[in-house]
Short mmCIF file of C-alpha atoms and ligand atoms in Angstrom, two decimals:
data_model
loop_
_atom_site.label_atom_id
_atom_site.label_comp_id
_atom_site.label_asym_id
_atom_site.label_seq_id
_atom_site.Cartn_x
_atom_site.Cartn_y
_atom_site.Cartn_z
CA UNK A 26 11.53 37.56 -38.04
CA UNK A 27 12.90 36.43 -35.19
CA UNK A 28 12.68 32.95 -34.10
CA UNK A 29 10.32 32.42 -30.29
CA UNK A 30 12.29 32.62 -27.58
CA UNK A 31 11.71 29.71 -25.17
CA UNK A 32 9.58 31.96 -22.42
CA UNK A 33 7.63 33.27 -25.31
CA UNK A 34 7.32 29.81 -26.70
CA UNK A 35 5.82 28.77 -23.41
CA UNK A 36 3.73 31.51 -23.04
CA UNK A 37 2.20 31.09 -26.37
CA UNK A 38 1.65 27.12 -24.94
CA UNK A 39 -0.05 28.74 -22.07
CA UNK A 40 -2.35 30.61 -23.82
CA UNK A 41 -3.12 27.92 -26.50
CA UNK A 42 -3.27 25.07 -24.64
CA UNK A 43 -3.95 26.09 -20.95
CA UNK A 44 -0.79 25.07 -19.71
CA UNK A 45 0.37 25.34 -16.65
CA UNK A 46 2.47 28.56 -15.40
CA UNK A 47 4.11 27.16 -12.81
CA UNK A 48 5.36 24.97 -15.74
CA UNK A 49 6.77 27.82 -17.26
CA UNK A 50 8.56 28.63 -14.68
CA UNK A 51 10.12 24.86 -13.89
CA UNK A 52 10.87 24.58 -17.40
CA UNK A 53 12.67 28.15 -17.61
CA UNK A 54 14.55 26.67 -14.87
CA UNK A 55 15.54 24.14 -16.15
CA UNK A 56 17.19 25.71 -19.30
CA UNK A 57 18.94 28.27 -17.47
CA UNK A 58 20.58 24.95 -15.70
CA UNK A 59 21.18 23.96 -19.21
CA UNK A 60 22.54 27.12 -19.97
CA UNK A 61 25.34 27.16 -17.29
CA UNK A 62 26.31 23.71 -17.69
CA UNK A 63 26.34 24.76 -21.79
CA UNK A 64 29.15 27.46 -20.62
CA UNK A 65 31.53 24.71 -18.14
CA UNK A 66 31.27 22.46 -21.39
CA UNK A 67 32.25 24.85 -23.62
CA UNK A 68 35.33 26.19 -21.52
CA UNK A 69 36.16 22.69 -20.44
CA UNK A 70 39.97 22.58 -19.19
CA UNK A 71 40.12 26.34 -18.93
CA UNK A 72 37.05 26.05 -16.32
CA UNK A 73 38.69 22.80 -14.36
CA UNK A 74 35.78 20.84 -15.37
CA UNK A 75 37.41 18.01 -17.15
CA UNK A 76 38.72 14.67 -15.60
CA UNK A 77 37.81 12.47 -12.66
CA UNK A 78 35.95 13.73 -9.54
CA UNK A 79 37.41 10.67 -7.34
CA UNK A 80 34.01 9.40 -6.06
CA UNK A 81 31.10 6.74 -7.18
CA UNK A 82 27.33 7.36 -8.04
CA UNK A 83 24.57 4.90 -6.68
CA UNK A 84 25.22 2.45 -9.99
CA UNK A 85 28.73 2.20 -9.03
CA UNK A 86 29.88 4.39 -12.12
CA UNK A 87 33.11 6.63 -11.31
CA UNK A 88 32.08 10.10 -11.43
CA UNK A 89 33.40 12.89 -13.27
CA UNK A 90 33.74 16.29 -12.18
CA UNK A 91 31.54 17.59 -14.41
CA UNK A 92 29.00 15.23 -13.77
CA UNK A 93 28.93 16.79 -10.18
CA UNK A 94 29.13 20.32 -11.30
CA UNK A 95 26.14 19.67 -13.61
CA UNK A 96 23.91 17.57 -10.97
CA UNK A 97 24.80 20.46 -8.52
CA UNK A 98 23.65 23.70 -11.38
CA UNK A 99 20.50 21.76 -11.75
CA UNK A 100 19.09 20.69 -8.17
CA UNK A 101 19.72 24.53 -7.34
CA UNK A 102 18.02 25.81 -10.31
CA UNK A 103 14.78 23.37 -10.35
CA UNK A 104 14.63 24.13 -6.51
CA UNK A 105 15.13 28.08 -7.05
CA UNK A 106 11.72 27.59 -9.15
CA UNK A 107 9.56 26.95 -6.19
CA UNK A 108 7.67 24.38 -8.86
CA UNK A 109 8.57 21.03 -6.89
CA UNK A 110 8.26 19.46 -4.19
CA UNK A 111 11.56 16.96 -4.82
CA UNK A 112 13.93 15.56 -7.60
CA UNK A 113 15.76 12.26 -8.53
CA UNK A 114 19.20 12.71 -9.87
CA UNK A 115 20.83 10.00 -11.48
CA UNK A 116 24.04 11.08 -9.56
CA UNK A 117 22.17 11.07 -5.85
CA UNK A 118 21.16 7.62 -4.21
CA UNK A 119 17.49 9.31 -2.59
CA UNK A 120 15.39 11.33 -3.60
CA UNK A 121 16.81 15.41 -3.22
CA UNK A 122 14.20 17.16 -1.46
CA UNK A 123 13.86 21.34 -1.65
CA UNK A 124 15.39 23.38 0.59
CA UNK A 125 13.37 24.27 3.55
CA UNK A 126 13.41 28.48 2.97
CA UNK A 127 12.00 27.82 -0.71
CA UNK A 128 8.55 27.43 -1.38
CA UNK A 129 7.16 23.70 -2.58
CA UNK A 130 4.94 23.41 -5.98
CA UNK A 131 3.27 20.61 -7.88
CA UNK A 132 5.43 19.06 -9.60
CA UNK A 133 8.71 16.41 -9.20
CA UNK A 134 11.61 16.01 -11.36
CA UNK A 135 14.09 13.53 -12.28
CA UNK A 136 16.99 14.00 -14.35
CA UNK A 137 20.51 12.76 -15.87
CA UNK A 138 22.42 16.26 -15.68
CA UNK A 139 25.06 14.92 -17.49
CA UNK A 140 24.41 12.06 -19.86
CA UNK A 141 27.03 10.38 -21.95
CA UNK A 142 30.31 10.86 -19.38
CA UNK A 143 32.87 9.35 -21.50
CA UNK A 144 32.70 11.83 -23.90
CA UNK A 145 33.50 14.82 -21.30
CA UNK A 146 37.10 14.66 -21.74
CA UNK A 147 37.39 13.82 -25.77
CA UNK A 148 35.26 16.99 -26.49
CA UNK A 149 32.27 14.89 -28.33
CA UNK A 150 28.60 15.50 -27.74
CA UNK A 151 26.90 15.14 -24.34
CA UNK A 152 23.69 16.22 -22.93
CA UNK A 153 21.42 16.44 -19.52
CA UNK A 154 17.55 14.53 -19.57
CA UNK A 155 14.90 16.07 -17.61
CA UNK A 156 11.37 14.08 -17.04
CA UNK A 157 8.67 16.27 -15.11
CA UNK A 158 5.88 14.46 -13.17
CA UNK A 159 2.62 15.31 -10.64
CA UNK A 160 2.94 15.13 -7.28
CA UNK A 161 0.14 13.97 -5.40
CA UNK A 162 0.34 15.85 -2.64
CA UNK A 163 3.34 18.54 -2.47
CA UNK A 164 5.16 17.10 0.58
CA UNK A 165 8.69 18.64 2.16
CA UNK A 166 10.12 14.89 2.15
CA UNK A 167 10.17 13.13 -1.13
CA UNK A 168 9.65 9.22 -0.61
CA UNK A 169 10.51 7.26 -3.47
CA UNK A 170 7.23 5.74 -3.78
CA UNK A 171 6.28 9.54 -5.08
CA UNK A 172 8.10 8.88 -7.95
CA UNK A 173 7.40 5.81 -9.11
CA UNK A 174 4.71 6.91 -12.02
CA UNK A 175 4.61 5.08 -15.19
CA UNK A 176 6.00 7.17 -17.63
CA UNK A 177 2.67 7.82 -19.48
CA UNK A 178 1.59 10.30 -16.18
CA UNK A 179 4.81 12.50 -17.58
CA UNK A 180 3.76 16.31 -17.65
CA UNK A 181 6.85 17.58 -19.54
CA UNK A 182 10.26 15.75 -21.14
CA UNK A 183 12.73 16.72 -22.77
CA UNK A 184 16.74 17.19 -23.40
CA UNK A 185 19.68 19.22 -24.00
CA UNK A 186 22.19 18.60 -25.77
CA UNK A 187 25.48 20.39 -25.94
CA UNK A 188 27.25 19.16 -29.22
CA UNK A 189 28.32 21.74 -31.98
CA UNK A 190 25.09 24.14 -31.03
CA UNK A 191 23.51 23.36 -27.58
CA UNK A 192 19.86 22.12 -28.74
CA UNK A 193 17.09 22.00 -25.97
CA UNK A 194 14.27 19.46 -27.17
CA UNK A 195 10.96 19.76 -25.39
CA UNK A 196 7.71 18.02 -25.49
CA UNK A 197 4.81 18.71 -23.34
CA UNK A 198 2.30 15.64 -24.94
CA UNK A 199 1.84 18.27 -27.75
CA UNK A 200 4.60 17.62 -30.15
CA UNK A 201 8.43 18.04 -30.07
CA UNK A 202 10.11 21.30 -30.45
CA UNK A 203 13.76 22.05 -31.17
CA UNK A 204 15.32 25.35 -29.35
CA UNK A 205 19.04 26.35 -30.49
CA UNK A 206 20.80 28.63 -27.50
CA UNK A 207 21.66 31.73 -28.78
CA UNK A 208 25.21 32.26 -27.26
CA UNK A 209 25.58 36.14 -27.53
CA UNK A 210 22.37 37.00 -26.00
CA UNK A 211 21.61 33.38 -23.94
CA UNK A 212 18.62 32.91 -25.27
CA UNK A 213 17.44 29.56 -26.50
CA UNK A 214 15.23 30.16 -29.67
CA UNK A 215 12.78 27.90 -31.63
CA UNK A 216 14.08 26.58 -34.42
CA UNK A 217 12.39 23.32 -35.29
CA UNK A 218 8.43 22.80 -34.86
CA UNK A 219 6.37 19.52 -34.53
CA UNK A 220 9.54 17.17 -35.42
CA UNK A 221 8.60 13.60 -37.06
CA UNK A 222 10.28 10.27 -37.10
CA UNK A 223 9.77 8.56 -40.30
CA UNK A 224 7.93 5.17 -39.75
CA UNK A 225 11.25 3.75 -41.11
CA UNK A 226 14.47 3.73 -40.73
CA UNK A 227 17.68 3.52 -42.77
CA UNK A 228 20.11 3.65 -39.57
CA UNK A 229 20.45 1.65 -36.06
CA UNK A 230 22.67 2.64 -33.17
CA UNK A 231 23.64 0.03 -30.54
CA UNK A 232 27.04 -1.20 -28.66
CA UNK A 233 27.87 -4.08 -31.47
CA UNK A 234 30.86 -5.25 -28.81
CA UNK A 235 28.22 -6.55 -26.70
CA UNK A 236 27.06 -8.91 -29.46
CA UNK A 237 28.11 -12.33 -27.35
CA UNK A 238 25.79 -11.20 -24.60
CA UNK A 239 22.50 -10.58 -26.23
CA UNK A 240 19.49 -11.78 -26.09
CA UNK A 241 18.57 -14.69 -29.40
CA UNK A 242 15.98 -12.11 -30.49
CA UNK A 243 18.01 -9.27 -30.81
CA UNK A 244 20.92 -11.37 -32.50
CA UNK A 245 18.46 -12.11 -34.91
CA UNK A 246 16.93 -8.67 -35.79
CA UNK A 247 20.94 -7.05 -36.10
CA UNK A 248 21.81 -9.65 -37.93
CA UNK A 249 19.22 -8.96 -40.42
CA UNK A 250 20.17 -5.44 -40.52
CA UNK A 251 23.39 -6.60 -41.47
CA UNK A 252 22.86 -8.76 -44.30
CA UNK A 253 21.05 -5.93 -45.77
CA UNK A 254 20.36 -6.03 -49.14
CA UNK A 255 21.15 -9.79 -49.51
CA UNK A 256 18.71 -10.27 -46.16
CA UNK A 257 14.57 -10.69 -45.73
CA UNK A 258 14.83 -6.83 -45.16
CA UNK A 259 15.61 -6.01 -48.59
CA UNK A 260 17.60 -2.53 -47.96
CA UNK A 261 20.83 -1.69 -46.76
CA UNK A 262 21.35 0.43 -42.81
CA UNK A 263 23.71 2.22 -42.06
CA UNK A 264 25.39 2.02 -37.83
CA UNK A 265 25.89 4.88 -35.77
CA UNK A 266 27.19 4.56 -32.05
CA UNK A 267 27.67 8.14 -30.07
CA UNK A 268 27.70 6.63 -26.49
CA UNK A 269 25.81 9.07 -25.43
CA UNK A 270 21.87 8.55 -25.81
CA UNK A 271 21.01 12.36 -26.04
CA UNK A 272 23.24 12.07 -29.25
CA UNK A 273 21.83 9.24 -30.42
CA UNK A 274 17.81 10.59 -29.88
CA UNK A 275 18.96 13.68 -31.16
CA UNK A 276 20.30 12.00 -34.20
CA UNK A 277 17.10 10.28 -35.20
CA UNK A 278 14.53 13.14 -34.65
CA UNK A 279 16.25 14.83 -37.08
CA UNK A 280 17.20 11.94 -39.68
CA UNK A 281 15.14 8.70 -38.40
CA UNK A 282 16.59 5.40 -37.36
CA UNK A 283 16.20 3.28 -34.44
CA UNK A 284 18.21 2.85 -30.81
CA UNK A 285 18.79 0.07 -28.74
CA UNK A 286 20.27 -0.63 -25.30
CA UNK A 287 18.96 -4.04 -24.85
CA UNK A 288 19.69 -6.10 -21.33
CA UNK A 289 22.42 -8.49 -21.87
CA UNK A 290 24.03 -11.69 -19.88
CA UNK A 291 27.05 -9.51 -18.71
CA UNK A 292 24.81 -8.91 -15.78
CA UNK A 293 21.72 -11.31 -15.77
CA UNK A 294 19.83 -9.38 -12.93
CA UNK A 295 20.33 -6.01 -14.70
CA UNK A 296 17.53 -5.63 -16.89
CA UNK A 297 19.60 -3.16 -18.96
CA UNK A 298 21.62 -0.61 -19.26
CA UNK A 299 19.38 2.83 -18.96
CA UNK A 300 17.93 4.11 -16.49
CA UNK A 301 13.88 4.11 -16.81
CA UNK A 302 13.37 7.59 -15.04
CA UNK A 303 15.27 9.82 -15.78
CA UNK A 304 16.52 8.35 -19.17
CA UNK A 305 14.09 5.85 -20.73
CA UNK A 306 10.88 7.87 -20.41
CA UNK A 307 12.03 11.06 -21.14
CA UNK A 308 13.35 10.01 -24.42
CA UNK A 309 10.19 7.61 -24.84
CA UNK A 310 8.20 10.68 -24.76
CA UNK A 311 9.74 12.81 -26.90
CA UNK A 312 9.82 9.38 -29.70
CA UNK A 313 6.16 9.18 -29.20
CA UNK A 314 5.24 12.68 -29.19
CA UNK A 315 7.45 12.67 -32.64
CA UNK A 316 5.30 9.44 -34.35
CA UNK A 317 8.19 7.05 -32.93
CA UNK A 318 7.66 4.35 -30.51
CA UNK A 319 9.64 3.06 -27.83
CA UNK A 320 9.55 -0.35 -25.86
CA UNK A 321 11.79 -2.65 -23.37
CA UNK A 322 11.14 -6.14 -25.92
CA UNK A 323 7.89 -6.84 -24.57
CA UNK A 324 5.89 -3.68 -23.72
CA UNK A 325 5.51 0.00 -24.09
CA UNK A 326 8.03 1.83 -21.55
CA UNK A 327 5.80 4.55 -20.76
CA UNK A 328 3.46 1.46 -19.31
CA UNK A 329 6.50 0.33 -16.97
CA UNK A 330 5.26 0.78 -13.13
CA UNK A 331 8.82 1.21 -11.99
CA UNK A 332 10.12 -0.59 -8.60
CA UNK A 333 12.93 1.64 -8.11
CA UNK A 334 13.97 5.42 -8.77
CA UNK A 335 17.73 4.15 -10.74
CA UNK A 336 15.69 1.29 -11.77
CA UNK A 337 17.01 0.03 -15.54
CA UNK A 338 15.45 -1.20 -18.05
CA UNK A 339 16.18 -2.44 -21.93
CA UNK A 340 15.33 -0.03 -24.69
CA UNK A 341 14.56 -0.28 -28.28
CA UNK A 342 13.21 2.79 -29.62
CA UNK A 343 13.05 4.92 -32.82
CA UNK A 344 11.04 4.31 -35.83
CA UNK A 345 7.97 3.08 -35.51
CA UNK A 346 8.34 0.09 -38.13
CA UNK A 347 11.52 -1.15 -36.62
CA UNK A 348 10.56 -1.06 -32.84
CA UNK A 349 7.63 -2.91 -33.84
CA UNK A 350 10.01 -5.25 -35.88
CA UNK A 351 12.14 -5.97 -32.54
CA UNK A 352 9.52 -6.11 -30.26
CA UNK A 353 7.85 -8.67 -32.45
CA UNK A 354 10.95 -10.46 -31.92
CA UNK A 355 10.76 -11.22 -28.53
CA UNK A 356 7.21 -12.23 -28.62
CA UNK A 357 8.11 -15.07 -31.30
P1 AFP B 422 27.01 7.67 -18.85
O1 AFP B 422 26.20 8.91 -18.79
O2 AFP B 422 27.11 7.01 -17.54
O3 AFP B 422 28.31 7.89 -19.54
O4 AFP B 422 26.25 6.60 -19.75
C1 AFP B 422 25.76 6.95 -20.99
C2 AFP B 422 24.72 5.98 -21.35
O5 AFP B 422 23.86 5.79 -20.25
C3 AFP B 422 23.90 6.38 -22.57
O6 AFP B 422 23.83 7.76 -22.75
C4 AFP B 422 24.60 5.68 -23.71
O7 AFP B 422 23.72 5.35 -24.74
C5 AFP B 422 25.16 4.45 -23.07
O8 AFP B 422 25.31 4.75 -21.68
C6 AFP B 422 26.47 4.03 -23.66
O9 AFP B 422 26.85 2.84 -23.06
P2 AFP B 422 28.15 2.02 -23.54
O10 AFP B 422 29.34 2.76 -23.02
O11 AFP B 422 27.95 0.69 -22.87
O12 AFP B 422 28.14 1.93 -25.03
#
């Protein structure tokens, strides 16, 4: 039989568990943005999509062309839906509102439409984030204060990521489904249902050349990963580091493991790398809704009342035993 499409999928959601049509329709959207950026990535040089785009976002981070291609496909296509009332990109300083000839709906979203940057031009996986959250009051000017929700409030989260097979992951608080894109017909079909994260892990990802600039708590808990065997955690891990965190999320839904950015003395009044929006909740959601957990150190991240929309924050998050492990850590 032939695997759900996504739209059926949806509908199926709809009818099950009362979601929300205009949902549907935001988070059709939102794959067909997928979907086009899926087809630059693939054609890279032969689409002129590769290399530098010669400007800055708002963190200061050069910007590559496809980075503006892919913020460009999705503001259109989330707009086009008529299901919000204004986005965050990571790649715009304010919030984006919609167009004024296209209707407003309930929702906002924020997103990363191209996650993972410095992969673009060595061909290895990258990936866009998408977080969708209530609006109180559908407005034609986003303020920022609209979206600064803790990430519990989230309606809808998810990924894709456009590695070997482009993968959508989705949550709407109901579990985490995988769809695979279907490149002949361009349809993105369900191929994994209800994913879970084993409580623990055999694998960590993190940027081990930022060692000197930790914090003493995470020293502590890589270190003991290290030793292993020989060390008070009894069992060998294995490292993985994709730079890209759509890679890295992607890796331990399927396999387990755990995934840290933590904040680091490079930059004392950084609180970390990631950005909590459009990056840190999204993927905190999806680790949840798979029996993983997700914190900055010291507290859940879906708690975090954020100040800022490109507000950063640390993250440790993964398997359930670990994150607990590392958050306990910081509390010593
Ligand atoms: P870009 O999207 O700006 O390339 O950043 C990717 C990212 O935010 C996240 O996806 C990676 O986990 C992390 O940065 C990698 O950071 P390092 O380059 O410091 O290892």
């Amino acid at each position: 039989m032939t695997p759900l499409s996504l739209q059926e999928f949806l509908s199926r959601e709809e009818a099950l568990a009362g979601s929300d049509p205009v949902l549907t329709r935001l988070l059709v959207g939102i794959s067909e943005a997928c979907k086009e950026i899926s087809a630059k990535v693939r054609e890279g040089a032969l689409a002129g999509v590769l290399g530098l785009a010669g400007s800055e976002n708002v963190q200061g981070e050069e910007q590559k062309k496809l980075d503006i291609i892919s913020n460009d496909i999705f503001v259109e296509a989330v707009a086009r839906t008529g299901a919000v009332c204004g986005m965050v990109s990571e790649e715009v300083p304010e919030p984006i509102a919609v167009p004024e000839e296209l209707p407003l709906g309930p929702y906002l979203a924020c997103f990363d439409p191209l996650d993972g940057s410095s992969n673009i031009d060595i061909n290895v996986s990258i990936g866009s984030i998408f977080a969708i959250l209530p609006a109180e009051r559908p407005k034609r000017v986003p303020a920022p204060q609209d979206f600064l929700q803790p990430g519990r409030n989230l309606t809808a989260a998810g990924y894709c990521m456009y590695g070997p097979q482009t993968i959508l992951a989705l949550t709407l608080g109901r579990g985490v489904f995988l769809f695979t894109l279907d490149d002949v017909t361009g349809t993105f079909r369900l191929t994994k249902e209800n994913v879970r994260v084993p409580r623990e892990a055999k694998e960590f990802a993190i940027n081990m050349s930022n060692q000197r600039f930790w914090e003493a708590p995470v020293v502590r808990y890589v270190s003991e990963l290290l030793q292993g065997k020989d060390g008070p955690r009894g069992k060998n891990y294995n490292m993985r580091w994709v730079a890209a965190m759509v890679a890295e999320v992607h890796r331990i839904l399927m396999r387990g493991g755990i995934f840290m950015y933590p904040r680091d003395s490079r930059n004392p009044e950084r609180a970390g790398k990631l950005r909590l929006l459009y990056e840190a909740n999204p993927m905190s959601m999806l680790m949840e809704n798979a029996g993983g957990a997700s914190t900055n150190g010291h507290e859940r991240i879906r708690d975090i009342v954020p100040n800022s929309i490109h507000e950063r924050v640390a993250v440790f998050l993964g398997a359930a035993e670990e994150v607990e492990t590392v958050t306990g850590y910081h509390k010593a």
